[in-house]
C-alpha cells in the first residue's frame, strides 16, 4: 500500500490567501485525522472523521479553518484567509478502526508557510 | 496541567547505554496508549503499543501503570539510529488522541 498521501508537501503563501491541503488515507481505513505541529504547541489534533463523517472538530482553531471528507479516499483542510500564525506542519493520519484507538498511520505532512 | 506530560529531555547518551522515558496522563478513562517515534522533519511513526502487562520488542520495553497513570519506555543497548523524538500518545476513544510534547534522544558514539 502507498500509505497516507498528502499534497502539497510544501506550500508558501501570503497572508489572506486561501490554502487547501489534501489527503488520501490508506484504503479501507475508517478513521481520518488532521493534526497541526508547531514547536510551541507540539502536535495538536484538529479534527477527526469516522466513515467520512466529522465526529470531533473541537480542535479546529477558528472559523477560518474547515475540513471536508466527501468520500472514503479523500479529505481536505482549508484555511481561508490564512495568517502567519497558521505556519506549521499539517499531518493527515488514518486508522483502520473507528475511534482511533488503534495505530494511526501518518502522511508525510504539508509544511505551510504564511508570509 | 497538560493531559499528557513527558520528561522534558533532551537525553544525550552514549552508544550501548540504557535509557528510560516516562509519561504521565491525567484522564483515568483513557483507553489505549502508544509510543511513537518522530525523526527530524518526518512524520510520527508507531514504535509500539503499550499494555498493562508490559510488552517488549527487541531492545524496547513499554509498560503501563494504570493505577499511577504513567507509561514508560525503556531502550536497552542504545544505537546511533535510536536518535529521534519519542512521543507518548494517549487515546480516549471517539478519536480523541493526545500527544505528549515529546522527548528528544541523542545517542552519541
mmCIF file of C-alpha atoms in Angstrom:
data_model
loop_
_atom_site.group_PDB
_atom_site.id
_atom_site.type_symbol
_atom_site.label_atom_id
_atom_site.label_comp_id
_atom_site.label_asym_id
_atom_site.label_seq_id
_atom_site.Cartn_x
_atom_site.Cartn_y
_atom_site.Cartn_z
ATOM 1 C CA UNK A 1 0.000 0.000 0.000
ATOM 2 C CA UNK A 2 1.194 3.510 -0.745
ATOM 3 C CA UNK A 3 0.450 4.767 2.746
ATOM 4 C CA UNK A 4 -1.242 8.069 3.508
ATOM 5 C CA UNK A 5 -0.672 10.566 0.740
ATOM 6 C CA UNK A 6 -0.651 14.316 1.303
ATOM 7 C CA UNK A 7 -0.314 17.196 -1.093
ATOM 8 C CA UNK A 8 1.269 19.589 -1.483
ATOM 9 C CA UNK A 9 4.373 18.723 0.522
ATOM 10 C CA UNK A 10 5.321 22.377 0.826
ATOM 11 C CA UNK A 11 3.186 25.476 0.493
ATOM 12 C CA UNK A 12 4.272 29.082 0.731
ATOM 13 C CA UNK A 13 1.552 31.678 0.535
ATOM 14 C CA UNK A 14 0.830 35.231 1.510
ATOM 15 C CA UNK A 15 -1.376 36.336 4.348
ATOM 16 C CA UNK A 16 -5.004 36.499 3.322
ATOM 17 C CA UNK A 17 -4.791 33.819 0.678
ATOM 18 C CA UNK A 18 -6.810 30.605 0.724
ATOM 19 C CA UNK A 19 -4.888 27.407 1.342
ATOM 20 C CA UNK A 20 -6.167 23.894 0.621
ATOM 21 C CA UNK A 21 -4.364 20.831 1.918
ATOM 22 C CA UNK A 22 -5.235 17.391 0.585
ATOM 23 C CA UNK A 23 -5.102 13.899 1.995
ATOM 24 C CA UNK A 24 -5.692 10.397 0.664
ATOM 25 C CA UNK A 25 -5.969 7.888 3.520
ATOM 26 C CA UNK A 26 -4.972 4.255 3.365
ATOM 27 C CA UNK A 27 -7.625 2.246 1.554
ATOM 28 C CA UNK A 28 -10.028 0.512 3.920
ATOM 29 C CA UNK A 29 -9.286 2.709 6.920
ATOM 30 C CA UNK A 30 -12.339 4.007 8.758
ATOM 31 C CA UNK A 31 -10.821 6.912 10.662
ATOM 32 C CA UNK A 32 -9.079 10.027 9.415
ATOM 33 C CA UNK A 33 -7.369 12.703 11.478
ATOM 34 C CA UNK A 34 -5.896 16.120 10.750
ATOM 35 C CA UNK A 35 -3.119 17.350 13.041
ATOM 36 C CA UNK A 36 -1.031 20.503 13.240
ATOM 37 C CA UNK A 37 2.516 20.528 14.625
ATOM 38 C CA UNK A 38 4.460 23.561 15.777
ATOM 39 C CA UNK A 39 7.459 23.991 18.032
ATOM 40 C CA UNK A 40 5.413 25.967 20.533
ATOM 41 C CA UNK A 41 2.320 23.752 20.764
ATOM 42 C CA UNK A 42 3.536 20.335 19.678
ATOM 43 C CA UNK A 43 1.184 18.005 17.812
ATOM 44 C CA UNK A 44 -2.461 19.080 18.082
ATOM 45 C CA UNK A 45 -5.500 17.178 16.852
ATOM 46 C CA UNK A 46 -7.647 19.429 14.687
ATOM 47 C CA UNK A 47 -10.466 17.172 13.515
ATOM 48 C CA UNK A 48 -11.453 13.501 13.428
ATOM 49 C CA UNK A 49 -13.618 11.806 10.783
ATOM 50 C CA UNK A 50 -15.189 8.384 11.143
ATOM 51 C CA UNK A 51 -16.574 6.786 7.970
ATOM 52 C CA UNK A 52 -16.361 10.196 6.260
ATOM 53 C CA UNK A 53 -18.407 11.941 8.962
ATOM 54 C CA UNK A 54 -16.805 14.650 11.146
ATOM 55 C CA UNK A 55 -17.056 13.419 14.722
ATOM 56 C CA UNK A 56 -14.930 15.842 16.696
ATOM 57 C CA UNK A 57 -13.802 19.225 15.404
ATOM 58 C CA UNK A 58 -13.159 20.784 18.795
ATOM 59 C CA UNK A 59 -9.512 21.218 17.911
ATOM 60 C CA UNK A 60 -10.166 23.413 14.893
ATOM 61 C CA UNK A 61 -8.687 26.768 15.940
ATOM 62 C CA UNK A 62 -11.307 29.083 14.481
ATOM 63 C CA UNK A 63 -13.801 29.619 11.692
ATOM 64 C CA UNK A 64 -11.035 30.237 9.199
ATOM 65 C CA UNK A 65 -10.370 26.501 9.252
ATOM 66 C CA UNK A 66 -12.683 23.972 7.621
ATOM 67 C CA UNK A 67 -12.326 20.309 6.723
ATOM 68 C CA UNK A 68 -14.282 18.002 4.469
ATOM 69 C CA UNK A 69 -14.277 14.346 3.589
ATOM 70 C CA UNK A 70 -16.515 13.873 0.542
ATOM 71 C CA UNK A 71 -15.632 10.186 0.215
ATOM 72 C CA UNK A 72 -13.583 7.465 1.838
ATOM 73 C CA UNK A 73 -10.489 8.222 -0.206
ATOM 74 C CA UNK A 74 -10.167 11.983 0.023
ATOM 75 C CA UNK A 75 -10.152 14.779 2.569
ATOM 76 C CA UNK A 76 -9.292 18.457 2.505
ATOM 77 C CA UNK A 77 -8.308 21.007 5.113
ATOM 78 C CA UNK A 78 -8.904 24.585 4.066
ATOM 79 C CA UNK A 79 -7.691 27.801 5.647
ATOM 80 C CA UNK A 80 -9.356 30.998 4.478
ATOM 81 C CA UNK A 81 -7.981 33.575 4.967
ATOM 82 C CA UNK A 82 -4.554 32.366 6.019
ATOM 83 C CA UNK A 83 -2.463 34.179 8.635
ATOM 84 C CA UNK A 84 1.249 33.963 9.532
ATOM 85 C CA UNK A 85 0.403 32.160 12.793
ATOM 86 C CA UNK A 86 -1.026 29.300 10.719
ATOM 87 C CA UNK A 87 2.509 28.412 9.652
ATOM 88 C CA UNK A 88 3.079 24.833 10.764
ATOM 89 C CA UNK A 89 3.350 21.265 9.536
ATOM 90 C CA UNK A 90 -0.067 19.754 8.921
ATOM 91 C CA UNK A 91 -0.326 15.980 9.128
ATOM 92 C CA UNK A 92 -3.116 13.724 7.990
ATOM 93 C CA UNK A 93 -3.377 10.271 9.587
ATOM 94 C CA UNK A 94 -5.661 7.311 9.079
ATOM 95 C CA UNK A 95 -6.535 4.347 11.249
ATOM 96 C CA UNK A 96 -8.137 1.012 10.381
ATOM 97 C CA UNK A 97 -10.739 1.116 13.141
ATOM 98 C CA UNK A 98 -13.269 3.595 14.434
ATOM 99 C CA UNK A 99 -12.395 5.770 17.407
ATOM 100 C CA UNK A 100 -8.715 5.935 16.656
ATOM 101 C CA UNK A 101 -7.826 3.597 19.481
ATOM 102 C CA UNK A 102 -5.765 1.623 17.026
ATOM 103 C CA UNK A 103 -2.495 2.600 15.357
ATOM 104 C CA UNK A 104 -2.576 5.812 13.373
ATOM 105 C CA UNK A 105 -0.611 5.975 10.138
ATOM 106 C CA UNK A 106 0.658 9.433 9.319
ATOM 107 C CA UNK A 107 1.245 11.001 5.953
ATOM 108 C CA UNK A 108 4.486 12.887 5.252
ATOM 109 C CA UNK A 109 2.873 16.217 6.137
ATOM 110 C CA UNK A 110 2.422 19.560 4.421
ATOM 111 C CA UNK A 111 4.829 22.266 5.542
ATOM 112 C CA UNK A 112 2.873 25.524 5.345
ATOM 113 C CA UNK A 113 4.494 28.931 5.479
ATOM 114 C CA UNK A 114 2.282 32.010 5.503
ATOM 115 C CA UNK A 115 4.186 35.215 4.853
ATOM 116 C CA UNK B 1 -1.938 20.783 33.816
ATOM 117 C CA UNK B 2 -1.419 19.137 30.428
ATOM 118 C CA UNK B 3 -3.369 15.966 29.649
ATOM 119 C CA UNK B 4 -0.164 14.147 28.727
ATOM 120 C CA UNK B 5 3.217 15.105 30.145
ATOM 121 C CA UNK B 6 6.590 13.727 29.207
ATOM 122 C CA UNK B 7 10.101 14.016 30.544
ATOM 123 C CA UNK B 8 11.362 17.283 29.069
ATOM 124 C CA UNK B 9 14.724 15.921 27.924
ATOM 125 C CA UNK B 10 16.862 16.163 25.957
ATOM 126 C CA UNK B 11 18.588 12.910 26.712
ATOM 127 C CA UNK B 12 22.149 12.601 25.476
ATOM 128 C CA UNK B 13 23.559 9.111 25.976
ATOM 129 C CA UNK B 14 26.499 7.089 24.672
ATOM 130 C CA UNK B 15 26.013 4.087 22.434
ATOM 131 C CA UNK B 16 25.176 0.998 24.414
ATOM 132 C CA UNK B 17 23.505 2.879 27.247
ATOM 133 C CA UNK B 18 20.105 2.097 28.673
ATOM 134 C CA UNK B 19 17.671 4.986 28.743
ATOM 135 C CA UNK B 20 14.151 5.288 30.127
ATOM 136 C CA UNK B 21 11.397 7.757 29.353
ATOM 137 C CA UNK B 22 8.294 8.370 31.401
ATOM 138 C CA UNK B 23 4.950 9.859 30.514
ATOM 139 C CA UNK B 24 2.012 10.686 32.769
ATOM 140 C CA UNK B 25 -1.603 11.201 31.771
ATOM 141 C CA UNK B 26 -4.410 12.924 33.624
ATOM 142 C CA UNK B 27 -7.572 11.146 32.465
ATOM 143 C CA UNK B 28 -8.142 7.814 34.164
ATOM 144 C CA UNK B 29 -10.691 6.854 31.479
ATOM 145 C CA UNK B 30 -8.009 6.738 28.792
ATOM 146 C CA UNK B 31 -8.302 3.596 26.701
ATOM 147 C CA UNK B 32 -5.188 2.985 24.685
ATOM 148 C CA UNK B 33 -1.582 4.020 24.840
ATOM 149 C CA UNK B 34 1.275 4.179 22.372
ATOM 150 C CA UNK B 35 4.826 5.292 21.840
ATOM 151 C CA UNK B 36 5.585 6.922 18.505
ATOM 152 C CA UNK B 37 8.938 7.884 17.105
ATOM 153 C CA UNK B 38 9.484 11.016 15.055
ATOM 154 C CA UNK B 39 12.674 11.715 13.147
ATOM 155 C CA UNK B 40 13.642 15.266 12.292
ATOM 156 C CA UNK B 41 11.302 16.756 9.678
ATOM 157 C CA UNK B 42 9.460 13.467 9.275
ATOM 158 C CA UNK B 43 6.074 12.152 10.282
ATOM 159 C CA UNK B 44 5.458 10.264 13.554
ATOM 160 C CA UNK B 45 5.568 6.501 13.230
ATOM 161 C CA UNK B 46 4.331 3.876 15.637
ATOM 162 C CA UNK B 47 7.071 2.408 17.772
ATOM 163 C CA UNK B 48 4.893 0.204 19.945
ATOM 164 C CA UNK B 49 1.579 -0.095 21.714
ATOM 165 C CA UNK B 50 1.585 -0.181 25.494
ATOM 166 C CA UNK B 51 -0.292 -2.728 27.567
ATOM 167 C CA UNK B 52 -0.789 -3.190 31.295
ATOM 168 C CA UNK B 53 1.018 -6.498 31.113
ATOM 169 C CA UNK B 54 4.014 -4.794 29.571
ATOM 170 C CA UNK B 55 5.375 -5.572 26.154
ATOM 171 C CA UNK B 56 8.788 -5.970 24.642
ATOM 172 C CA UNK B 57 10.052 -5.619 21.109
ATOM 173 C CA UNK B 58 13.745 -6.365 20.836
ATOM 174 C CA UNK B 59 15.625 -3.683 22.744
ATOM 175 C CA UNK B 60 12.441 -1.764 23.555
ATOM 176 C CA UNK B 61 10.169 -2.382 26.529
ATOM 177 C CA UNK B 62 6.976 -0.470 27.237
ATOM 178 C CA UNK B 63 4.988 -0.519 30.439
ATOM 179 C CA UNK B 64 1.653 0.893 31.532
ATOM 180 C CA UNK B 65 0.715 1.586 35.140
ATOM 181 C CA UNK B 66 -2.975 2.447 35.226
ATOM 182 C CA UNK B 67 -3.068 2.998 38.978
ATOM 183 C CA UNK B 68 -0.393 5.668 38.812
ATOM 184 C CA UNK B 69 -1.376 6.806 35.324
ATOM 185 C CA UNK B 70 2.010 6.629 33.753
ATOM 186 C CA UNK B 71 3.645 4.972 30.761
ATOM 187 C CA UNK B 72 7.282 4.141 30.366
ATOM 188 C CA UNK B 73 9.633 3.245 27.553
ATOM 189 C CA UNK B 74 12.962 1.542 28.132
ATOM 190 C CA UNK B 75 15.604 1.343 25.426
ATOM 191 C CA UNK B 76 18.491 -1.018 26.039
ATOM 192 C CA UNK B 77 21.826 -1.062 24.208
ATOM 193 C CA UNK B 78 21.158 2.273 22.503
ATOM 194 C CA UNK B 79 22.158 2.626 18.864
ATOM 195 C CA UNK B 80 23.003 5.769 16.937
ATOM 196 C CA UNK B 81 19.864 5.088 14.878
ATOM 197 C CA UNK B 82 17.714 5.435 18.007
ATOM 198 C CA UNK B 83 18.307 9.198 17.958
ATOM 199 C CA UNK B 84 14.864 10.731 17.480
ATOM 200 C CA UNK B 85 11.992 12.319 19.354
ATOM 201 C CA UNK B 86 9.758 9.888 21.213
ATOM 202 C CA UNK B 87 6.107 10.803 21.583
ATOM 203 C CA UNK B 88 3.772 9.382 24.177
ATOM 204 C CA UNK B 89 0.166 9.075 22.941
ATOM 205 C CA UNK B 90 -2.976 8.575 24.979
ATOM 206 C CA UNK B 91 -6.312 7.825 23.361
ATOM 207 C CA UNK B 92 -9.701 8.379 24.964
ATOM 208 C CA UNK B 93 -11.722 6.748 22.209
ATOM 209 C CA UNK B 94 -14.030 8.640 19.840
ATOM 210 C CA UNK B 95 -10.931 9.832 18.027
ATOM 211 C CA UNK B 96 -9.603 11.808 20.944
ATOM 212 C CA UNK B 97 -5.848 11.287 20.765
ATOM 213 C CA UNK B 98 -3.494 13.429 22.793
ATOM 214 C CA UNK B 99 0.212 13.516 22.051
ATOM 215 C CA UNK B 100 2.857 14.460 24.556
ATOM 216 C CA UNK B 101 5.350 17.150 23.606
ATOM 217 C CA UNK B 102 7.984 14.509 23.013
ATOM 218 C CA UNK B 103 11.370 13.651 24.460
ATOM 219 C CA UNK B 104 14.434 14.070 22.311
ATOM 220 C CA UNK B 105 17.071 11.375 22.449
ATOM 221 C CA UNK B 106 20.544 11.761 21.023
ATOM 222 C CA UNK B 107 22.792 8.713 21.061
ATOM 223 C CA UNK B 108 26.450 9.588 20.643
ATOM 224 C CA UNK B 109 29.340 7.370 19.529
#
